[in-house]
Amino acid sequence: MRTHLQHFINGEWVDSTGSETIDVLNPATEEVIGQISNGTTEDLDKAVAAARAAFPAFSRTTKEERIELLNRIADEYEKRKDDIVEVITEELGAPLSISEKVHYTLGLAHYRQAAKELETFEFTETRGGKVIRKEAIGVSGLITPWNFPTNQASTKIASALAAGSTVVLKPSELTPFAAIILAEIFQAAGVPKGVFNLVNGNGEVVGNGISSHPDIDFVSFTGSGPVGQKITENAAKHIKKVALELGGKSPMVILDDYDTKKAAKIAVSALVLNSGQVCSAATRTLVPKSKLEEFTEAVKEVLPNFPVGDPQNESSFMGPLVSEKQYNRVQGYIEKGLEEGATLVVGGTGKPEGLDQGYYVKPTVFANVKNDMVIAQEEIFGPVMSIITYEDLDEAIEIANDTVYGLAGYVVGEDEEKVEKVASSIRAGLITVNDAPFDFSASFGGYKQSGIGREWGVFGIEEYLEIKSVVGVRVGVPS
Ligand code: NAD
């Protein structure tokens, strides 16, 4: 049993001021694997006070000191590889290979990337007779979801530390154990007392507490739209800056000149990664009308290469969904798709054969989807693809943009001009062409209802900075 009832505050593990606990389940077995404390507002106040006290000294560290710190964190993170892989497989249900190749790797990448960005980052510059300074924003409250336990927390923490901000993290109560390992990593790496604080608990108390806390200067949230709205409302009371990474319904536009089988492989792998629990997942697949049949046949052929199964089994590509709630949500959308008259190509309701225990779902593909159907408009957050046909490129772009979201977009094609036309026309924050890998020096974040602000690389660091102009000083002498 993983039982971690303490919070990490001011450089040490401390008991909660409350006695309530939260059970954490393994979604593959549906069994309780441990407990965390359901943190209280007093716990949060202590963490915020520690972060506030640590801020003046930490914000004045040099960027060289922070580069060293980030690299020490990355080194310690590497030493905990086995623990991170194991914990993510247990609490999220990600297959071991995905925990390693995706979750472990993404988390690590953010610390290395932030250190690299700092090398060339200018915190002070002179412009037309004034000094422009970029200063750490203050105490940052970080609220993260369950779908990428180390990645979501690490992109925020790495950016905050690079900027010189101190933080209070509240991870998802569904997957809290990866963050406990992160706290141990920061301790081992010598992160100064109070710079990183972890308070476990639910959204109602600790989450709301962060967004409404008068002593927190900035809230960075990743999660659902309704919670993002609540956070923004709370933050408005103290005019607190907010960054939101919310949901998506991202289009993948497949051009008619691309090899259909290769396109199907790209589309399917973008759909099933992390059991479809990816905010930037390509869930609306736009194919030329003339290629619909060829494409759906190719999808059927490719899908068995991404087997669903026990996360402990090395050959599994997809594990279960994270919870019963998420399972029911995805089942509801599959039923809705059938009701709306979309054509079921593969998958459907119920559990895959032989996987009765655990929150497993069948990867499901619908064809003949109209973009105004619920399954094409709402974020399902599971492995459900909607194939929508288009007549010409203008129609493809119109369909791609006919959504309240704008987190990501994908273009699969050979003709560079057409690829560029689609890439520049989709109103979304990250466009991926063909099978390009992740690039953490790029920006990540949404247009429209997908959010406010950017993460990753230099763009993430900027979020944790305030800009100050100093006029009237002798140019070249930073104040
Ligand atoms: P969620 O919004 O329910 O929870 C996210 C976090 O917010 C959790 O830590 C939760 O405890 C906390 N929370 C809940 N209520 C709160 C409140 N009132 N005040 C403050 N915090 C509160 O989301 P989830 O179910 O954990 O994650 C799934 C959602 O997250 C999906 O909609 C998905 O699209 C989105 N997501 C977005 C991104 C992105 O980068 N854009 C990444 C991952 C997930």
Coordinates of C-alpha atoms and ligand atoms in Angstrom, one line a residue:
M1 CA 0.0 0.0 0.0
R2 CA 1.2 3.5 -0.8
T3 CA 0.1 5.5 2.1
H4 CA 1.3 9.1 2.1
L5 CA -0.7 11.2 4.5
Q6 CA 1.8 14.0 4.8
H7 CA 2.1 17.2 2.7
F8 CA 5.5 18.7 1.7
I9 CA 5.7 22.2 3.2
N10 CA 8.8 24.4 3.7
G11 CA 11.2 21.6 2.8
E12 CA 9.8 18.9 5.0
W13 CA 7.0 16.3 5.2
V14 CA 4.4 17.5 7.7
D15 CA 1.2 16.0 9.0
S16 CA -2.1 17.3 7.8
T17 CA -4.1 19.5 10.2
G18 CA -7.1 17.4 9.2
S19 CA -7.8 13.7 9.6
E20 CA -9.7 13.0 6.4
T21 CA -8.1 10.8 3.8
I22 CA -8.8 10.0 0.1
D23 CA -8.4 6.5 -1.3
V24 CA -6.5 6.1 -4.5
L25 CA -7.4 3.2 -6.9
N26 CA -5.5 1.2 -9.5
P27 CA -7.9 1.5 -12.5
A28 CA -6.7 -1.8 -13.9
T29 CA -7.7 -3.8 -10.8
E30 CA -10.2 -1.4 -9.3
E31 CA -8.4 -2.0 -6.0
V32 CA -7.3 0.6 -3.5
I33 CA -3.6 1.1 -3.7
G34 CA -3.1 3.8 -1.1
Q35 CA -4.3 6.9 0.6
I36 CA -3.5 10.6 0.7
S37 CA -4.6 13.3 3.1
N38 CA -7.6 15.4 2.1
G39 CA -5.8 18.7 2.7
T40 CA -7.4 21.5 4.6
T41 CA -7.3 25.3 4.2
E42 CA -4.9 25.4 7.2
D43 CA -2.5 23.1 5.3
L44 CA -2.8 25.3 2.3
D45 CA -2.2 28.5 4.3
K46 CA 1.0 27.0 5.8
A47 CA 2.2 26.0 2.3
V48 CA 1.5 29.5 0.9
A49 CA 3.2 31.2 3.8
A50 CA 6.3 29.0 3.2
A51 CA 6.3 29.8 -0.5
R52 CA 5.8 33.6 0.3
A53 CA 8.7 33.5 2.8
A54 CA 11.0 31.7 0.3
F55 CA 10.2 34.1 -2.6
P56 CA 12.4 37.1 -1.9
A57 CA 15.6 35.1 -1.8
F58 CA 14.7 32.6 -4.5
S59 CA 13.6 35.3 -6.9
R60 CA 17.0 36.9 -6.5
T61 CA 19.0 33.8 -7.4
T62 CA 21.0 34.2 -10.6
K63 CA 19.9 32.4 -13.7
E64 CA 23.1 30.4 -13.5
E65 CA 22.1 29.1 -10.1
R66 CA 18.7 28.2 -11.4
I67 CA 20.2 26.4 -14.4
E68 CA 22.2 24.3 -12.0
L69 CA 19.2 23.6 -9.9
L70 CA 17.1 22.5 -12.9
N71 CA 19.8 20.2 -14.1
R72 CA 20.2 18.8 -10.6
I73 CA 16.5 18.1 -10.5
A74 CA 16.7 16.4 -13.9
D75 CA 19.6 14.2 -12.6
E76 CA 17.7 13.2 -9.5
Y77 CA 14.6 12.6 -11.7
E78 CA 16.6 10.2 -13.9
K79 CA 17.7 8.3 -10.8
R80 CA 14.0 7.7 -9.9
K81 CA 13.1 6.3 -13.3
D82 CA 11.9 2.9 -12.1
D83 CA 9.8 4.4 -9.3
I84 CA 8.1 6.9 -11.7
V85 CA 7.3 4.3 -14.3
E86 CA 5.9 1.9 -11.7
V87 CA 3.8 4.6 -9.9
I88 CA 2.2 5.9 -13.2
T89 CA 1.3 2.4 -14.3
E90 CA -0.3 1.8 -10.9
E91 CA -2.2 5.0 -10.4
L92 CA -3.1 5.9 -14.0
G93 CA -3.2 2.5 -15.6
A94 CA -0.7 3.4 -18.4
P95 CA 1.0 0.4 -19.8
L96 CA 4.6 0.1 -18.5
S97 CA 6.1 1.0 -22.0
I98 CA 4.0 4.1 -22.2
S99 CA 4.8 5.1 -18.6
E100 CA 8.4 4.9 -19.5
K101 CA 8.5 6.2 -23.1
V102 CA 5.9 8.9 -22.7
H103 CA 5.2 9.9 -19.1
Y104 CA 8.7 9.5 -17.6
T105 CA 10.3 11.1 -20.6
L106 CA 8.0 14.1 -21.0
G107 CA 8.4 15.0 -17.3
L108 CA 12.2 14.9 -17.5
A109 CA 12.3 16.9 -20.8
H110 CA 10.7 20.0 -19.2
Y111 CA 13.5 20.4 -16.6
R112 CA 16.2 20.0 -19.2
Q113 CA 14.4 22.3 -21.6
A114 CA 13.9 25.0 -19.0
A115 CA 17.6 24.9 -18.1
K116 CA 18.5 25.2 -21.8
E117 CA 16.1 28.1 -22.4
L118 CA 17.6 30.0 -19.5
E119 CA 21.0 29.9 -21.0
T120 CA 20.0 32.4 -23.6
F121 CA 17.1 34.1 -21.7
E122 CA 17.5 37.8 -21.0
F123 CA 15.9 39.0 -17.8
T124 CA 17.1 42.5 -18.3
E125 CA 17.4 44.5 -21.5
T126 CA 17.7 48.1 -22.5
R127 CA 15.3 49.7 -25.0
G128 CA 15.4 53.2 -26.1
G129 CA 16.8 54.7 -22.9
K130 CA 15.0 52.5 -20.4
V131 CA 15.7 49.3 -18.7
I132 CA 13.1 46.5 -19.1
R133 CA 13.3 43.9 -16.4
K134 CA 11.5 40.6 -16.3
E135 CA 10.8 39.6 -12.6
A136 CA 9.4 36.5 -11.1
I137 CA 5.7 36.8 -10.6
G138 CA 5.6 35.6 -7.0
V139 CA 3.9 32.7 -5.4
S140 CA 2.3 30.4 -8.0
G141 CA -0.5 28.0 -7.3
L142 CA -0.4 25.0 -9.6
I143 CA -3.4 22.7 -10.1
T144 CA -2.9 19.6 -12.3
P145 CA -5.1 16.8 -13.7
W146 CA -4.6 13.1 -13.7
N147 CA -3.9 12.3 -17.3
F148 CA -0.2 13.1 -17.3
P149 CA 0.9 13.1 -13.7
T150 CA 4.6 14.0 -14.1
N151 CA 4.3 15.9 -17.4
Q152 CA 1.6 18.4 -16.3
A153 CA 3.2 19.2 -13.0
S154 CA 6.8 19.3 -14.4
T155 CA 6.1 21.7 -17.2
K156 CA 4.6 24.1 -14.7
I157 CA 7.3 23.6 -12.0
A158 CA 10.2 23.8 -14.4
S159 CA 9.0 27.1 -15.8
A160 CA 8.2 28.5 -12.4
L161 CA 11.6 27.6 -11.0
A162 CA 13.4 28.9 -14.1
A163 CA 11.6 32.3 -13.6
G164 CA 12.4 32.4 -9.9
S165 CA 8.9 31.9 -8.7
T166 CA 8.0 29.7 -5.7
V167 CA 5.1 27.3 -5.9
V168 CA 2.3 25.4 -4.2
L169 CA 1.2 22.3 -6.1
K170 CA -2.1 20.5 -5.8
P171 CA -2.0 17.4 -8.0
S172 CA -5.1 15.4 -9.0
E173 CA -6.4 13.3 -6.1
L174 CA -6.8 10.4 -8.6
T175 CA -3.1 10.3 -9.4
P176 CA -1.2 11.9 -6.5
F177 CA 1.7 9.5 -6.0
A178 CA 3.8 10.7 -8.9
A179 CA 3.9 14.2 -7.3
I180 CA 5.1 12.7 -4.1
I181 CA 8.1 11.3 -5.9
L182 CA 8.6 14.7 -7.5
A183 CA 8.7 16.3 -4.0
E184 CA 11.3 13.6 -3.0
I185 CA 13.3 14.5 -6.1
F186 CA 13.3 18.2 -5.3
Q187 CA 14.4 17.5 -1.8
A188 CA 17.3 15.3 -3.1
A189 CA 18.2 18.0 -5.6
G190 CA 18.5 20.7 -2.9
V191 CA 15.6 22.9 -3.9
P192 CA 15.6 25.6 -1.2
K193 CA 13.1 25.3 1.7
G194 CA 9.7 26.7 0.8
V195 CA 10.4 27.0 -3.0
F196 CA 8.3 23.9 -3.8
N197 CA 5.3 22.9 -1.6
L198 CA 2.9 20.1 -2.2
V199 CA -0.6 20.0 -0.6
N200 CA -2.7 17.0 -1.5
G201 CA -6.5 17.1 -1.4
N202 CA -9.6 17.7 -3.4
G203 CA -10.6 20.5 -5.7
E204 CA -13.4 21.8 -3.4
V205 CA -11.0 22.7 -0.6
V206 CA -7.4 22.9 -1.7
G207 CA -8.2 23.7 -5.4
N208 CA -10.7 26.5 -4.5
G209 CA -8.3 27.6 -1.8
I210 CA -5.5 28.1 -4.3
S211 CA -7.6 30.1 -6.7
S212 CA -9.1 32.4 -4.1
H213 CA -6.0 32.8 -1.9
P214 CA -5.0 36.4 -1.4
D215 CA -1.3 35.5 -1.0
I216 CA -1.0 33.6 -4.3
D217 CA -0.1 35.8 -7.2
F218 CA -0.7 33.5 -10.1
V219 CA -2.7 30.3 -10.8
S220 CA -1.7 27.9 -13.5
F221 CA -4.4 25.2 -14.0
T222 CA -4.7 22.3 -16.3
G223 CA -8.0 20.5 -16.4
S224 CA -11.6 20.8 -17.5
G225 CA -13.4 23.9 -18.8
P226 CA -16.0 24.2 -16.0
V227 CA -13.3 24.1 -13.3
G228 CA -11.2 26.6 -15.3
Q229 CA -14.2 29.0 -15.2
K230 CA -14.6 28.6 -11.5
I231 CA -10.9 29.2 -11.0
T232 CA -11.1 32.4 -13.1
E233 CA -14.1 33.6 -11.1
N234 CA -12.3 33.1 -7.8
A235 CA -9.0 34.6 -9.1
A236 CA -10.9 37.7 -10.2
K237 CA -11.6 38.6 -6.6
H238 CA -8.0 39.5 -6.1
I239 CA -7.2 40.3 -9.8
K240 CA -4.9 37.3 -9.8
K241 CA -3.3 36.3 -13.1
V242 CA -4.6 32.9 -14.4
A243 CA -3.2 30.5 -17.0
L244 CA -5.6 27.8 -18.2
E245 CA -4.8 24.7 -20.2
L246 CA -8.3 23.2 -20.9
G247 CA -9.9 20.7 -23.2
G248 CA -9.8 20.2 -27.0
K249 CA -11.6 18.6 -29.9
S250 CA -8.6 18.7 -32.3
P251 CA -9.0 18.1 -36.0
M252 CA -6.6 16.1 -38.1
V253 CA -6.9 17.1 -41.8
I254 CA -5.7 14.3 -44.1
L255 CA -4.9 15.5 -47.5
D256 CA -5.7 13.4 -50.6
D257 CA -2.0 13.1 -51.6
Y258 CA -0.8 11.2 -48.6
D259 CA -0.5 7.4 -48.4
T260 CA -3.7 6.2 -46.8
K261 CA -2.2 3.4 -44.7
K262 CA 0.5 5.7 -43.3
A263 CA -2.2 8.4 -42.6
A264 CA -4.4 5.8 -40.8
K265 CA -1.4 4.9 -38.7
I266 CA -0.7 8.5 -37.7
A267 CA -4.4 9.1 -37.0
V268 CA -4.8 5.9 -34.9
S269 CA -1.6 6.5 -32.9
A270 CA -2.7 10.1 -32.1
L271 CA -6.1 8.7 -30.9
V272 CA -5.1 5.9 -28.7
L273 CA -2.1 7.3 -26.9
N274 CA -2.8 7.3 -23.1
S275 CA -6.1 5.6 -23.8
G276 CA -7.3 8.7 -25.6
Q277 CA -7.0 10.7 -22.3
V278 CA -5.0 13.5 -24.0
C279 CA -6.3 17.0 -24.2
S280 CA -4.6 17.6 -27.6
A281 CA -5.8 14.2 -29.0
A282 CA -6.8 14.3 -32.7
T283 CA -10.4 13.1 -32.3
R284 CA -12.0 14.6 -35.5
T285 CA -10.4 13.0 -38.5
L286 CA -11.1 14.9 -41.7
V287 CA -10.7 12.8 -44.8
P288 CA -11.4 13.5 -48.5
K289 CA -14.8 12.1 -49.4
S290 CA -13.4 10.0 -52.2
K291 CA -11.0 8.3 -49.8
L292 CA -13.5 7.4 -47.0
E293 CA -13.8 3.7 -47.7
E294 CA -10.0 3.2 -48.2
F295 CA -9.3 5.1 -45.0
T296 CA -11.8 3.3 -42.8
E297 CA -10.4 -0.1 -44.1
A298 CA -6.9 1.1 -43.3
V299 CA -7.9 2.2 -39.8
K300 CA -9.4 -1.3 -39.2
E301 CA -6.2 -2.8 -40.3
V302 CA -3.9 -0.6 -38.2
L303 CA -5.9 -0.6 -34.9
P304 CA -4.9 -4.2 -33.8
N305 CA -1.3 -2.9 -33.7
F306 CA -2.3 -0.9 -30.6
P307 CA -3.6 -3.7 -28.3
V308 CA -5.6 -2.9 -25.2
G309 CA -4.6 -4.9 -22.1
D310 CA -3.1 -5.2 -18.7
P311 CA -0.7 -2.3 -18.1
Q312 CA 1.8 -4.6 -16.5
N313 CA 2.0 -6.5 -19.8
E314 CA 4.8 -5.2 -21.9
S315 CA 2.9 -5.8 -25.1
S316 CA -0.1 -3.6 -24.1
F317 CA -0.3 -0.2 -25.8
M318 CA -3.6 0.9 -24.2
G319 CA -4.5 0.4 -20.5
P320 CA -7.8 1.2 -18.8
L321 CA -9.3 4.6 -18.4
V322 CA -8.5 6.3 -15.1
S323 CA -11.8 5.8 -13.3
E324 CA -15.3 4.4 -13.4
K325 CA -16.6 8.0 -13.9
Q326 CA -14.4 8.3 -17.0
Y327 CA -15.5 4.8 -18.2
N328 CA -19.1 5.8 -17.9
R329 CA -18.5 9.1 -19.6
V330 CA -16.9 7.4 -22.6
Q331 CA -19.6 4.7 -22.8
G332 CA -22.2 7.5 -22.8
Y333 CA -20.6 9.2 -25.8
I334 CA -20.3 5.9 -27.7
E335 CA -24.0 5.3 -27.2
K336 CA -24.7 8.9 -28.2
G337 CA -22.8 8.4 -31.5
L338 CA -24.9 5.3 -32.3
E339 CA -28.0 7.2 -31.4
E340 CA -27.0 10.2 -33.6
G341 CA -26.7 7.8 -36.6
A342 CA -22.9 7.7 -37.1
T343 CA -21.6 4.5 -38.6
L344 CA -19.7 2.3 -36.2
V345 CA -16.5 1.2 -38.0
V346 CA -14.8 -0.6 -35.0
G347 CA -15.2 -0.8 -31.2
G348 CA -18.5 0.1 -29.6
T349 CA -19.9 -0.1 -26.1
G350 CA -18.8 -2.5 -23.3
K351 CA -15.4 -3.8 -22.3
P352 CA -13.0 -5.5 -24.7
E353 CA -13.2 -9.3 -24.6
G354 CA -11.4 -10.8 -21.6
L355 CA -11.0 -7.5 -19.7
D356 CA -13.9 -7.6 -17.3
Q357 CA -12.2 -6.1 -14.4
G358 CA -10.7 -2.6 -14.8
Y359 CA -12.0 0.4 -16.6
Y360 CA -11.1 -0.8 -20.1
V361 CA -12.9 0.5 -23.2
K362 CA -12.8 -0.5 -26.8
P363 CA -11.0 1.9 -29.1
T364 CA -14.0 3.1 -31.2
V365 CA -14.1 4.7 -34.6
F366 CA -17.2 6.3 -36.1
A367 CA -17.5 7.2 -39.8
N368 CA -20.1 9.4 -41.5
V369 CA -20.0 11.8 -38.6
K370 CA -21.4 15.3 -39.1
N371 CA -19.5 18.0 -37.4
D372 CA -22.6 19.2 -35.6
M373 CA -23.1 15.8 -33.8
V374 CA -22.4 15.8 -30.1
I375 CA -19.6 13.3 -30.6
A376 CA -17.9 15.8 -32.9
Q377 CA -18.4 18.8 -30.7
E378 CA -17.8 17.6 -27.1
E379 CA -14.6 16.5 -25.6
I380 CA -14.9 12.7 -24.9
F381 CA -11.5 12.2 -23.3
G382 CA -11.3 8.6 -24.4
P383 CA -10.3 6.7 -27.6
V384 CA -13.2 7.6 -29.8
M385 CA -12.5 8.9 -33.3
S386 CA -15.0 10.7 -35.5
I387 CA -14.3 10.5 -39.2
I388 CA -15.8 13.4 -41.1
T389 CA -15.5 13.8 -44.9
Y390 CA -14.8 16.9 -46.9
E391 CA -15.1 17.9 -50.5
D392 CA -12.3 20.4 -50.8
L393 CA -9.6 22.1 -48.7
D394 CA -11.7 25.2 -47.9
E395 CA -14.5 22.9 -46.5
A396 CA -11.9 20.9 -44.5
I397 CA -10.6 24.2 -42.9
E398 CA -14.2 25.3 -42.2
I399 CA -15.0 22.0 -40.4
A400 CA -11.7 22.0 -38.6
N401 CA -12.5 25.5 -37.1
D402 CA -16.1 24.8 -36.4
T403 CA -15.5 24.1 -32.7
V404 CA -15.4 26.0 -29.5
Y405 CA -11.9 24.6 -28.9
G406 CA -8.5 25.5 -30.3
L407 CA -5.8 23.5 -28.5
A408 CA -4.2 21.6 -31.4
G409 CA -4.5 20.7 -35.0
Y410 CA -2.9 18.1 -37.3
V411 CA -2.2 18.1 -41.0
V412 CA -1.1 15.0 -42.8
G413 CA -0.1 15.5 -46.4
E414 CA 2.7 15.9 -49.0
D415 CA 1.9 19.1 -50.9
E416 CA 3.8 21.8 -48.9
E417 CA 1.5 24.6 -50.1
K418 CA -1.6 22.8 -49.0
V419 CA -0.1 21.7 -45.7
E420 CA 0.9 25.3 -45.1
K421 CA -2.6 26.6 -46.0
V422 CA -4.2 24.2 -43.5
A423 CA -1.6 24.8 -40.8
S424 CA -2.0 28.6 -41.0
S425 CA -5.8 28.5 -41.2
I426 CA -6.5 26.3 -38.2
R427 CA -7.3 28.4 -35.1
A428 CA -5.3 26.4 -32.6
G429 CA -2.1 26.8 -30.5
L430 CA -0.1 23.8 -31.7
I431 CA -0.2 22.4 -35.3
T432 CA 1.6 19.1 -35.9
V433 CA 2.5 18.1 -39.5
N434 CA 2.6 14.4 -40.4
D435 CA 4.3 12.4 -37.7
A436 CA 6.5 15.1 -36.2
P437 CA 7.6 14.3 -32.6
F438 CA 7.0 16.5 -29.5
D439 CA 9.2 19.6 -29.5
F440 CA 9.3 21.2 -26.0
S441 CA 10.9 24.4 -27.4
A442 CA 7.6 25.0 -29.1
S443 CA 4.6 26.6 -27.3
F444 CA 1.7 24.6 -26.0
G445 CA -1.7 26.1 -25.2
G446 CA -5.1 26.9 -26.6
Y447 CA -7.0 29.4 -28.6
K448 CA -10.7 29.9 -27.8
Q449 CA -12.2 27.8 -25.0
S450 CA -9.0 25.6 -24.9
G451 CA -7.4 28.1 -22.5
I452 CA -5.4 31.2 -21.8
G453 CA -1.6 31.3 -21.8
R454 CA 1.2 29.0 -23.0
E455 CA 3.4 26.3 -21.5
W456 CA 6.7 24.7 -22.6
G457 CA 10.0 26.2 -23.4
V458 CA 10.5 29.9 -23.2
F459 CA 6.8 30.6 -23.6
G460 CA 6.2 28.7 -20.3
I461 CA 8.8 30.7 -18.5
E462 CA 7.3 34.0 -19.6
E463 CA 4.0 33.1 -17.9
Y464 CA 5.8 33.2 -14.5
L465 CA 7.3 36.7 -15.0
E466 CA 6.1 40.2 -14.6
I467 CA 7.5 42.9 -16.9
K468 CA 8.9 46.1 -15.2
S469 CA 10.2 49.2 -17.1
V470 CA 12.6 51.4 -15.3
V471 CA 12.9 54.8 -16.9
G472 CA 15.3 57.5 -16.0
V473 CA 18.2 55.3 -14.9
R474 CA 21.5 55.4 -16.8
V475 CA 21.1 52.9 -19.6
G476 CA 23.3 49.8 -19.3
V477 CA 23.2 49.9 -15.5
P478 CA 20.5 47.4 -14.5
S479 CA 18.7 48.4 -11.4
Ligands
NAD1 P1 -10.7 18.5 -13.5 O1 -10.9 19.9 -14.0 O2 -11.9 17.8 -12.9 O3 -9.6 18.5 -12.4 C1 -8.3 19.1 -12.6 C2 -7.7 19.5 -11.3 O4 -8.5 20.5 -10.8 C3 -7.7 18.4 -10.2 O5 -6.5 18.5 -9.5 C4 -8.9 18.7 -9.4 O6 -8.8 18.2 -8.1 C5 -8.9 20.2 -9.4 N1 -10.2 20.8 -9.1 C6 -11.4 20.3 -9.2 N2 -12.3 21.2 -8.8 C7 -11.7 22.3 -8.5 C8 -12.1 23.6 -8.1 N3 -13.3 23.9 -7.9 N4 -11.1 24.6 -8.0 C9 -9.8 24.3 -8.2 N5 -9.4 23.1 -8.6 C10 -10.3 22.1 -8.7 O7 -10.1 17.7 -14.7 P2 -9.6 16.2 -14.8 O8 -10.8 15.4 -14.8 O9 -8.6 16.0 -13.7 O10 -8.9 16.2 -16.2 C11 -9.6 16.1 -17.4 C12 -9.7 17.4 -18.1 O11 -8.5 18.1 -18.1 C13 -10.2 17.2 -19.5 O12 -11.2 18.1 -19.8 C14 -9.0 17.6 -20.3 O13 -9.2 18.2 -21.6 C15 -8.3 18.6 -19.4 N6 -6.9 18.6 -19.7 C16 -6.3 19.7 -20.4 C17 -5.0 19.7 -20.7 C18 -4.3 20.8 -21.4 O14 -3.1 20.9 -21.3 N7 -5.0 21.6 -22.1 C19 -4.2 18.6 -20.3 C20 -4.8 17.6 -19.6 C21 -6.1 17.6 -19.3

